Tab-separated table of N, CA and C in Angstrom:
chain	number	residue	atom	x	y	z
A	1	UNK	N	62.094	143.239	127.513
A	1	UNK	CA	63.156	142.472	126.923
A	1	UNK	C	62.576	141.132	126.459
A	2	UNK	N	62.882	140.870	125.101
A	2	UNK	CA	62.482	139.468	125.348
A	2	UNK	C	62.932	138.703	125.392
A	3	UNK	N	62.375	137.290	125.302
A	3	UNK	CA	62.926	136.209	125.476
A	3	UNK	C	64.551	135.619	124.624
A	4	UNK	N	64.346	135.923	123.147
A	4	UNK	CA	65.517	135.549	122.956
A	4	UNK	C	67.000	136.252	123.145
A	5	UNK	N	66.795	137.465	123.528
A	5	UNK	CA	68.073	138.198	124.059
A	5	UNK	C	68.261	138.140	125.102
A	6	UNK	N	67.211	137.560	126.017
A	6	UNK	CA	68.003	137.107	127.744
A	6	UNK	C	68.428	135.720	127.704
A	7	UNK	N	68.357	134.981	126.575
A	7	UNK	CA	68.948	133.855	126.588
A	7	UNK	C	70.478	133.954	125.630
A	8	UNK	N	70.874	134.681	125.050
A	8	UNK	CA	71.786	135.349	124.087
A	8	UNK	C	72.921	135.935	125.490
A	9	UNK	N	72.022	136.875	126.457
A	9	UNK	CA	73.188	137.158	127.424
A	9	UNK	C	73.633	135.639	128.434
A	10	UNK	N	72.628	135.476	128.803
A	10	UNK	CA	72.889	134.165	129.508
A	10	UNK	C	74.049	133.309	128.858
A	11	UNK	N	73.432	132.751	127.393
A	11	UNK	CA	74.898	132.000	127.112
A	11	UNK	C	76.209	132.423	127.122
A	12	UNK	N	75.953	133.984	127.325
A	12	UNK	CA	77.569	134.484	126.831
A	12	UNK	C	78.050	134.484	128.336
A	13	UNK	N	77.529	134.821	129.699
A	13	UNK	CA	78.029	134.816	130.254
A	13	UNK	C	78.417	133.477	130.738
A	14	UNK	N	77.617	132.205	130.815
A	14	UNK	CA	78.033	131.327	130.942
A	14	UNK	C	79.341	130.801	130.281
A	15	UNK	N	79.389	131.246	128.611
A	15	UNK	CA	80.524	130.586	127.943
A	15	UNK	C	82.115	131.719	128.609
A	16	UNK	N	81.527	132.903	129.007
A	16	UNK	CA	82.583	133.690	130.089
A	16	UNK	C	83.300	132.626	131.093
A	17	UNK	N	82.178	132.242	131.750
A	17	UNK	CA	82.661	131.634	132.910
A	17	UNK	C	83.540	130.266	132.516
A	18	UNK	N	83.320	129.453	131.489
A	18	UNK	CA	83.483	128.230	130.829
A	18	UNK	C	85.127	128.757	130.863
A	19	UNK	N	85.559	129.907	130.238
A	19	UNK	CA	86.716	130.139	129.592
A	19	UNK	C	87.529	130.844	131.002
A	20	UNK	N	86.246	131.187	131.697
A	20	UNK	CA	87.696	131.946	133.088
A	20	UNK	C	87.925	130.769	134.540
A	21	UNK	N	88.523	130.396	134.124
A	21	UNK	CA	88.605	128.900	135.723
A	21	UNK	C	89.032	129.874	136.965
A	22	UNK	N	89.427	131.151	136.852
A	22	UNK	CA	89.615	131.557	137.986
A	22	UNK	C	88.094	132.165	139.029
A	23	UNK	N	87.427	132.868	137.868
A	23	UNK	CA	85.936	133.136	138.209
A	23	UNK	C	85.287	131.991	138.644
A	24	UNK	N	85.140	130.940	137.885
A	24	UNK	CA	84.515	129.551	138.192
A	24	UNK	C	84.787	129.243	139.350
A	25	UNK	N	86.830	128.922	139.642
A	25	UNK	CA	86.704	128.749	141.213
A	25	UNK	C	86.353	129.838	142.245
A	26	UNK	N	86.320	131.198	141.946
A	26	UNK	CA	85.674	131.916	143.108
A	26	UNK	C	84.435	131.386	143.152
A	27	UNK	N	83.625	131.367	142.080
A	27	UNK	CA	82.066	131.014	142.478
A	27	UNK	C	81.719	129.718	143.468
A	28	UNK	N	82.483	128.589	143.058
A	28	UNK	CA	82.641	127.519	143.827
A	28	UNK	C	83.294	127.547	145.044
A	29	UNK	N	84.037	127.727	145.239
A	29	UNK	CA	85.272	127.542	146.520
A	29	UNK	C	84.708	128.606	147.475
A	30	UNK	N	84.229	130.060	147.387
A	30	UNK	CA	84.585	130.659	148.241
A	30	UNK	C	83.179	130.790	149.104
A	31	UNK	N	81.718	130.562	148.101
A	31	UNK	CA	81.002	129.977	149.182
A	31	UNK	C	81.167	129.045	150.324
A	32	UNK	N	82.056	128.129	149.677
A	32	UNK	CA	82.195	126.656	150.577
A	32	UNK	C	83.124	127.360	151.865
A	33	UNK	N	83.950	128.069	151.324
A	33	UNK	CA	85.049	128.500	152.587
A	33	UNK	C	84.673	128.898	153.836
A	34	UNK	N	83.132	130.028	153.463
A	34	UNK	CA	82.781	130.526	154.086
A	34	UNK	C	81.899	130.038	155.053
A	35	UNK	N	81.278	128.604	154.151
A	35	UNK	CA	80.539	128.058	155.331
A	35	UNK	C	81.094	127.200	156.274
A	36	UNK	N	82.502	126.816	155.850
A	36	UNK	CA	83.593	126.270	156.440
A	36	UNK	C	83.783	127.064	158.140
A	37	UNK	N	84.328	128.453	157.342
A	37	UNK	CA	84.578	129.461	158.710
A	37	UNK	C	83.474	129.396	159.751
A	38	UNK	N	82.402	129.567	158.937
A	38	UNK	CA	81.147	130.021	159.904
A	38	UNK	C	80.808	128.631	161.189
A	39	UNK	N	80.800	127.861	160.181
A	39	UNK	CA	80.369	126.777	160.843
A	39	UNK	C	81.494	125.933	161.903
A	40	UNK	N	82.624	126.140	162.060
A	40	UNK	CA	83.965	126.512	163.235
A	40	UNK	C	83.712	127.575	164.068
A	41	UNK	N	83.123	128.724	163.459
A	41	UNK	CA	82.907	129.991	164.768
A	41	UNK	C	81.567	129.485	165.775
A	42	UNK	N	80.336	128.867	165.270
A	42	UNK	CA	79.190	129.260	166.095
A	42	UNK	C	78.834	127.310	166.316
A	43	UNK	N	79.865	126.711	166.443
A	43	UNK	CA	79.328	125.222	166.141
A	43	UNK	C	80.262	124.450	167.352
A	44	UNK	N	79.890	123.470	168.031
A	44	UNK	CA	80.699	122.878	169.382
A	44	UNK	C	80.419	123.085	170.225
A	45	UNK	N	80.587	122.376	171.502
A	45	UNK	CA	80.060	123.059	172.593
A	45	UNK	C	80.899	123.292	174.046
A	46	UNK	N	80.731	123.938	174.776
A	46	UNK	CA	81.792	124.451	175.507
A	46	UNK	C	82.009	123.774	176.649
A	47	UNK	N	83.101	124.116	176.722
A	47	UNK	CA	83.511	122.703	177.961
A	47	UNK	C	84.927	123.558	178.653
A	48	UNK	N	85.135	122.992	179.631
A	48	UNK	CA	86.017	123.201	180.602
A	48	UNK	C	86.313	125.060	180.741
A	49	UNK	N	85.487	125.549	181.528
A	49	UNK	CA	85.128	127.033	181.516
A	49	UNK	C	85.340	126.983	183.080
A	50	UNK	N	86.223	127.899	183.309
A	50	UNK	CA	86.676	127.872	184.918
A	50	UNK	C	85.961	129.237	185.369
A	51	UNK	N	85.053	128.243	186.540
A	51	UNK	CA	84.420	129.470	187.501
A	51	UNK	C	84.627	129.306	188.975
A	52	UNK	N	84.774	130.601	189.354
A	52	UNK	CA	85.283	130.628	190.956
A	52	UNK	C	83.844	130.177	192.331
A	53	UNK	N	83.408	129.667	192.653
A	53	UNK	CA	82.634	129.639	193.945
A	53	UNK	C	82.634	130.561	195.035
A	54	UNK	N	82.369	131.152	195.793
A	54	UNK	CA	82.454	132.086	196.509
A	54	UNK	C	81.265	131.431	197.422
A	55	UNK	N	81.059	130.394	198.581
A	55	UNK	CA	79.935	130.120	198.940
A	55	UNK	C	79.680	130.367	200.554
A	56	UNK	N	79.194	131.729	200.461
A	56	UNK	CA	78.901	131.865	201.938
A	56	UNK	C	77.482	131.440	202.924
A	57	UNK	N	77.164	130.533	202.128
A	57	UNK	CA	76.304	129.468	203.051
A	57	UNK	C	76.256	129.064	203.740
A	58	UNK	N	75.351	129.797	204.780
A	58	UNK	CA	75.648	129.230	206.570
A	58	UNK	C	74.693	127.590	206.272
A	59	UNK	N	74.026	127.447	205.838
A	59	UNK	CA	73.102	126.017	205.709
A	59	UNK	C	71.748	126.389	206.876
A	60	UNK	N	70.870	125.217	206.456
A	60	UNK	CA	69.545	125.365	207.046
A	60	UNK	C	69.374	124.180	207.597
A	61	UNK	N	68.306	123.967	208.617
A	61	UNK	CA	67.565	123.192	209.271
A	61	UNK	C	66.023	122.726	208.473
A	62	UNK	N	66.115	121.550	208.192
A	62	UNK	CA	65.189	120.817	207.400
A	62	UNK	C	63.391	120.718	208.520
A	63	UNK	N	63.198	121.750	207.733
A	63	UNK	CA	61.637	121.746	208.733
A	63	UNK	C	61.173	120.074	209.544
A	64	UNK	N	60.659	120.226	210.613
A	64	UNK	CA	60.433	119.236	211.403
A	64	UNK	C	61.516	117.701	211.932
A	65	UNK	N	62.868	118.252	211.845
A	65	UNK	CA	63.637	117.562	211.623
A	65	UNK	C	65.156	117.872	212.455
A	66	UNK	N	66.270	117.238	212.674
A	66	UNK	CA	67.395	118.036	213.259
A	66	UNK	C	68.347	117.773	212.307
A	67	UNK	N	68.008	117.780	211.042
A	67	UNK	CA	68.836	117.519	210.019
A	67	UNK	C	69.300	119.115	209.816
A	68	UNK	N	70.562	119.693	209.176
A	68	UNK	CA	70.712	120.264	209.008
A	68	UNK	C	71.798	120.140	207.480
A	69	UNK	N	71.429	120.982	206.969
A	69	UNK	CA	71.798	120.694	204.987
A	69	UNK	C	72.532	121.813	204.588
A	70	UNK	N	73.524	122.215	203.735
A	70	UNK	CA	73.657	122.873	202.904
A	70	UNK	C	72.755	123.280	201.588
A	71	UNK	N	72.044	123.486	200.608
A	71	UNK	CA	71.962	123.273	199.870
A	71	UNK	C	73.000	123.622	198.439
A	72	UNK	N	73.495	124.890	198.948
A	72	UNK	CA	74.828	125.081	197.606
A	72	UNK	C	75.669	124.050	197.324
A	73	UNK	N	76.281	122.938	198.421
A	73	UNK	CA	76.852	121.916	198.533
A	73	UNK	C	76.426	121.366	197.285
A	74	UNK	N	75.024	121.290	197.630
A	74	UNK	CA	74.595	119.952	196.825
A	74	UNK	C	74.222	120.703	195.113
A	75	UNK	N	73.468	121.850	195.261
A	75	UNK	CA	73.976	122.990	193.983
A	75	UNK	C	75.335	122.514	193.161
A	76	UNK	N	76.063	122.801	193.669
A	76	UNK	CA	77.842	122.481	193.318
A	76	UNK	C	77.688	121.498	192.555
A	77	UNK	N	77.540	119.894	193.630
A	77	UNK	CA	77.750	118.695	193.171
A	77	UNK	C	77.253	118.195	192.108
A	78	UNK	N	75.990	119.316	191.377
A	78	UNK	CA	75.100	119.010	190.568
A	78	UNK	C	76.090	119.550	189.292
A	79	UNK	N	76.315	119.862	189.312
A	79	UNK	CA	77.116	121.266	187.793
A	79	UNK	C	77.878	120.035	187.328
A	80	UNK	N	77.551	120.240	186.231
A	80	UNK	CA	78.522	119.074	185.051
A	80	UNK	C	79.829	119.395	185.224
A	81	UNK	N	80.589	118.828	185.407
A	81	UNK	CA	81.941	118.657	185.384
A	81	UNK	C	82.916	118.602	184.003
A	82	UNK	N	81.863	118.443	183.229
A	82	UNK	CA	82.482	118.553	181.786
A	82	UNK	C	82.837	119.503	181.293
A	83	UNK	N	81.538	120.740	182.109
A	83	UNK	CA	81.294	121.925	181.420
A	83	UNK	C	81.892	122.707	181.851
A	84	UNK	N	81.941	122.828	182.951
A	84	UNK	CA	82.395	123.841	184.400
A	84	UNK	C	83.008	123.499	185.058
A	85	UNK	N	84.495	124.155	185.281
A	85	UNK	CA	85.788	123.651	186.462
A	85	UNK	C	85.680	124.274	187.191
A	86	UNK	N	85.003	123.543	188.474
A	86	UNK	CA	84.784	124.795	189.736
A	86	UNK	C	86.181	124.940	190.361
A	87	UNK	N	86.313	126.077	190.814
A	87	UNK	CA	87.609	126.180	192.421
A	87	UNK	C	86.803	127.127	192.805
A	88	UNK	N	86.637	126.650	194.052
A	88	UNK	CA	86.322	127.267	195.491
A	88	UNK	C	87.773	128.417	195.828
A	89	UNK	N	86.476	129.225	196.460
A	89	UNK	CA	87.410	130.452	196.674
A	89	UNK	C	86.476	130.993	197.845
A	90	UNK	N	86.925	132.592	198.547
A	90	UNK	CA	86.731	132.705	200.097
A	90	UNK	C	86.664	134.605	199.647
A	91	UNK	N	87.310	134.846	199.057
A	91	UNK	CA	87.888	136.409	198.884
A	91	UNK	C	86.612	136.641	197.383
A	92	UNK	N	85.678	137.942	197.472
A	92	UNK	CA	84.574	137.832	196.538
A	92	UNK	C	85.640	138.690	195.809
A	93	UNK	N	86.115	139.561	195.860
A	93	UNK	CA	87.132	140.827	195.326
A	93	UNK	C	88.445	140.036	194.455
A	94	UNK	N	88.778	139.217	195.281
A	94	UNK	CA	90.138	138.393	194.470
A	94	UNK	C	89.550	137.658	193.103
A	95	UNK	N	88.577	137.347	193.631
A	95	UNK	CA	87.429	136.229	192.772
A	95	UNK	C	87.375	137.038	191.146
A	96	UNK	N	87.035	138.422	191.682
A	96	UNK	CA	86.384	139.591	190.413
A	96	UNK	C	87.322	139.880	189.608
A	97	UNK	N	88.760	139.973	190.267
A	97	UNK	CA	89.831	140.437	189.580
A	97	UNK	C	89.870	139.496	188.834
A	98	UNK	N	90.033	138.394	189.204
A	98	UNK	CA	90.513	136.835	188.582
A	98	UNK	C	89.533	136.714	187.144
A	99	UNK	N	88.374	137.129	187.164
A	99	UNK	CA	87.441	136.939	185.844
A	99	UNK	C	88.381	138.420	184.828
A	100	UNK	N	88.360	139.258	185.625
A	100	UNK	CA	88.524	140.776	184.897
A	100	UNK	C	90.030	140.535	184.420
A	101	UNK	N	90.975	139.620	184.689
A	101	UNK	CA	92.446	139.548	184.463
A	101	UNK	C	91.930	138.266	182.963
A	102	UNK	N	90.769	137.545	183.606
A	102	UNK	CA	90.667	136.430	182.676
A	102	UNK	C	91.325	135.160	182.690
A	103	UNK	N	91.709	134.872	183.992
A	103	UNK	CA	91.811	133.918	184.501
A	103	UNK	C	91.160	132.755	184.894
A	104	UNK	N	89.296	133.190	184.834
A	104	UNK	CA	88.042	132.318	185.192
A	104	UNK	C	87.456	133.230	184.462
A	105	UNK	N	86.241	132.669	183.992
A	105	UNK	CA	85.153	133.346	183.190
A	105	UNK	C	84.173	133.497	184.140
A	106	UNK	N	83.685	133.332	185.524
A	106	UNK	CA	82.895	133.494	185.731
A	106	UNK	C	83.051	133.529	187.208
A	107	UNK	N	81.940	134.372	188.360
A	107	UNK	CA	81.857	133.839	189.786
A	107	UNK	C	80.604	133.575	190.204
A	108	UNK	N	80.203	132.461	191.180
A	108	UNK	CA	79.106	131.989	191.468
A	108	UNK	C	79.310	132.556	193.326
A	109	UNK	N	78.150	133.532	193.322
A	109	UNK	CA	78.391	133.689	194.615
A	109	UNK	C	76.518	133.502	195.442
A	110	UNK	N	76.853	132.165	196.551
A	110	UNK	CA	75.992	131.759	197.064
A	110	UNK	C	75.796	133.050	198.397
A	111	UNK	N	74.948	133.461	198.653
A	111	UNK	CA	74.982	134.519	199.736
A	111	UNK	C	74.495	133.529	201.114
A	112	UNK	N	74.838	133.865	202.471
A	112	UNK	CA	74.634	133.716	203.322
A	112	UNK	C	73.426	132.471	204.138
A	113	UNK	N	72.384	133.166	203.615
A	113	UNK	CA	71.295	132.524	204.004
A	113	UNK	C	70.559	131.711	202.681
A	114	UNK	N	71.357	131.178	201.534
A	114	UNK	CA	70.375	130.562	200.436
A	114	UNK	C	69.686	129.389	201.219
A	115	UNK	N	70.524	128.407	202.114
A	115	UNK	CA	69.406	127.147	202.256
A	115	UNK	C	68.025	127.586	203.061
A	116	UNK	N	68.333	129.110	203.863
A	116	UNK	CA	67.418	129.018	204.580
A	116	UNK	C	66.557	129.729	203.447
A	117	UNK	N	66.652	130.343	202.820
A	117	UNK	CA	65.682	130.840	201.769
A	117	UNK	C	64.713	129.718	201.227
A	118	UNK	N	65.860	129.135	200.852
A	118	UNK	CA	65.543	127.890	199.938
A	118	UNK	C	64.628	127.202	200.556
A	119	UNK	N	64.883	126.528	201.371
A	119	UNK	CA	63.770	126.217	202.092
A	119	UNK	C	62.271	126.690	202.564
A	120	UNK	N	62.795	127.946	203.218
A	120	UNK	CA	61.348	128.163	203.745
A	120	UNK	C	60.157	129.224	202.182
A	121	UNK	N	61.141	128.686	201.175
A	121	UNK	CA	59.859	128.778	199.921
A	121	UNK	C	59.330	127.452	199.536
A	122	UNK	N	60.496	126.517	200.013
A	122	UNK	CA	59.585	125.057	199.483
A	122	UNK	C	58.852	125.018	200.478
A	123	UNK	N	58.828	125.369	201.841
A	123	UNK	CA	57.699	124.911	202.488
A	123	UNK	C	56.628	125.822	202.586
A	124	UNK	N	56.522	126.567	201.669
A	124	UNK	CA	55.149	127.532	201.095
A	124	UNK	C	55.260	128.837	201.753
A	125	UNK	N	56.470	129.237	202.177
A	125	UNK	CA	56.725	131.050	203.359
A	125	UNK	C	57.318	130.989	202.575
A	126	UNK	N	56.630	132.158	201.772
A	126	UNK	CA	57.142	132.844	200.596
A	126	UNK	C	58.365	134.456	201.081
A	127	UNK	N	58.436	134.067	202.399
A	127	UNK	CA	59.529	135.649	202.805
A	127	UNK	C	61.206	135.037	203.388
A	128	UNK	N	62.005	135.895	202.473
A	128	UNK	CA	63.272	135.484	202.139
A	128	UNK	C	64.466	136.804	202.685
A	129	UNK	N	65.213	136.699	202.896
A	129	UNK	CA	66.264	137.688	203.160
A	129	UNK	C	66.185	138.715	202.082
A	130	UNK	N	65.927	138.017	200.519
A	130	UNK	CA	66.021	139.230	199.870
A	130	UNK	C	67.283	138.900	199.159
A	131	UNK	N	67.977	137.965	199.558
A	131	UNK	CA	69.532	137.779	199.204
A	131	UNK	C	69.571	136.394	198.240
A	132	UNK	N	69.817	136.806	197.107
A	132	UNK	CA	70.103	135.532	195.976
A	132	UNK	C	71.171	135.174	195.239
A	133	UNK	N	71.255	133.840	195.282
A	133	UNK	CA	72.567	133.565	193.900
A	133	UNK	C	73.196	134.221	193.010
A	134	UNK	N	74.253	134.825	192.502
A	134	UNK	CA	74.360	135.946	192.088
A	134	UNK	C	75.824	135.207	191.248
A	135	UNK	N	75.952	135.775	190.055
A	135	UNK	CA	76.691	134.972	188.880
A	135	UNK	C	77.213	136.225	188.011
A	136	UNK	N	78.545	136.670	188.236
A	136	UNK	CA	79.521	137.591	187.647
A	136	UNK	C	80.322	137.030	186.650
A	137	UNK	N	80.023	137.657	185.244
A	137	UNK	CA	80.612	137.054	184.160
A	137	UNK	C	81.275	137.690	183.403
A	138	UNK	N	82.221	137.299	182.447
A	138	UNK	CA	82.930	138.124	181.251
A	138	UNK	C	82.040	138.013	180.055
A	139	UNK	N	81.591	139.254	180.365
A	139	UNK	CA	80.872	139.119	179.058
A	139	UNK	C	80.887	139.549	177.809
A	140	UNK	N	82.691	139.331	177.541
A	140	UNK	CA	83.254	139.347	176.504
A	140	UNK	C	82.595	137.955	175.416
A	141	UNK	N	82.660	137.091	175.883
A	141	UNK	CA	82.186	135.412	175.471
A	141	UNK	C	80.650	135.074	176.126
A	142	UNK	N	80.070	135.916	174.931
A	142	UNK	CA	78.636	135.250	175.455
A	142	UNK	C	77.967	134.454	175.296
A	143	UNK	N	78.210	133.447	174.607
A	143	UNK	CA	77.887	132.209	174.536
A	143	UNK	C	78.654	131.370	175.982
A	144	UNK	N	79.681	131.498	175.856
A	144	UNK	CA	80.321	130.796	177.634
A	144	UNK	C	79.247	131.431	178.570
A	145	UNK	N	78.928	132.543	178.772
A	145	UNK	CA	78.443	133.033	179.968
A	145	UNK	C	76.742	132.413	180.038
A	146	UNK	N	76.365	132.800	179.220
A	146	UNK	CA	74.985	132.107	179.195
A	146	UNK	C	75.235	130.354	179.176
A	147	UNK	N	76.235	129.563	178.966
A	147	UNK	CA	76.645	128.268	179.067
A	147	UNK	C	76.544	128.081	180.768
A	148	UNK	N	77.297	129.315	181.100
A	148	UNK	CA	77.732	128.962	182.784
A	148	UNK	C	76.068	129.164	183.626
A	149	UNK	N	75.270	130.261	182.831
A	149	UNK	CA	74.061	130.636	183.363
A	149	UNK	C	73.194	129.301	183.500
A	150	UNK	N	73.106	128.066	182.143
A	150	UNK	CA	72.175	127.408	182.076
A	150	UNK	C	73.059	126.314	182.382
A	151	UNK	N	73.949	126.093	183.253
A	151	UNK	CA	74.507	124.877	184.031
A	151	UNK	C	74.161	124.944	185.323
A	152	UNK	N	74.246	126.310	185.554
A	152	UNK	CA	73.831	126.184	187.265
A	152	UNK	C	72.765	126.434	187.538
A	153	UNK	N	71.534	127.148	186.208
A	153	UNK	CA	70.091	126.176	186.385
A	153	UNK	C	69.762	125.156	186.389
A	154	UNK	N	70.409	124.289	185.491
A	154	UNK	CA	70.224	122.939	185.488
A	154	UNK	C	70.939	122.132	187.164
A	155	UNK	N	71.650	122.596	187.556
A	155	UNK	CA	72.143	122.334	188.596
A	155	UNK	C	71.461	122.746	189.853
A	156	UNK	N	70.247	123.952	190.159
A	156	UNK	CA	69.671	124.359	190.833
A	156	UNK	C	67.986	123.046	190.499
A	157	UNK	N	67.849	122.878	189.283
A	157	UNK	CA	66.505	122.438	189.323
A	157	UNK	C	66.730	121.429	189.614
A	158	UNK	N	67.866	120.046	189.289
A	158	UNK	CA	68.515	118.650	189.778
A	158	UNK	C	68.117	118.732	191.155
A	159	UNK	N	68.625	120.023	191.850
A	159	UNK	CA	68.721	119.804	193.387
A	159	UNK	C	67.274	120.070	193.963
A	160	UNK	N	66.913	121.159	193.474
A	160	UNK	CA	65.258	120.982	193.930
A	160	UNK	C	64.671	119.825	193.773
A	161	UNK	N	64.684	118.996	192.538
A	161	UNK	CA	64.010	117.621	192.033
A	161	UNK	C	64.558	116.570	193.063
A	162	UNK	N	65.873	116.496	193.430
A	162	UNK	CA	65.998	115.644	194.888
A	162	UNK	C	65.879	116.013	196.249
């Protein structure tokens, strides 16, 4: 093809568009709309996401010491408050329904022995119950759930760091 008949179609469709304002505004407007939508669906950040606690933490004894600690306590106290509305709860089953009804998006369940775990890996005894933190989510909203995942890392590494 040459050159002067792809410039022959070109003008005509341009002088098309000149004469149709309805084409013109689809071309204009409905990109914009769309980045409108998009950028409302995947943009903001999440806040006030209610998760249940479930913390059966007997607590530990601070090597060489008669201190005795929780550490989920202090786990807890760490979690942004902006992000995550904790309520404490006792029943792990009531807890499950409550996400599955959609009432809380999420459960944080501390098992039994975490401080003593916790501990006797910071003090280099690497042998543990076997029993870990454990985080039940709707994972209908996965962006919330991975939100709730990387709050209570950030809330686990705070507490290690103090």
């Amino acid at each position: 093809m040459n050159m002067r008949r792809t410039l022959m179609v070109s003008k005509k469709l341009f002088w098309s568009l000149k004469h149709d304002r309805r084409s013109l505004a689809l071309i204009i407007i409905a990109p914009i709309m769309a980045m409108f939508i998009f950028g409302l669906a995947f943009s903001g950040e999440v806040e006030d996401v209610d998760v249940i606690v479930i913390n059966n933490d007997t607590g530990g004894m601070i090597p060489g010491t008669n201190h005795t600690i929780k550490l989920s306590d202090q786990v807890i106290e760490n979690i942004d408050d902006d992000k995550l509305i904790i309520e404490t709860g006792t029943d792990l089953e009531d807890a499950i329904k409550k996400v599955e009804k959609g009432e809380a998006n999420s459960v944080l369940i501390f098992p039994e022995n975490f401080t003593r775990d916790m501990l006797s890996i910071a003090s280099g005894n690497m042998s543990s119950s076997g029993q870990t933190l454990k985080i039940r989510s709707d994972q209908s909203q996965v962006t919330v759930s991975q939100e709730v995942v990387t709050e209570v890392m950030n809330a686990l590494s705070k507490t290690t760091e103090s």
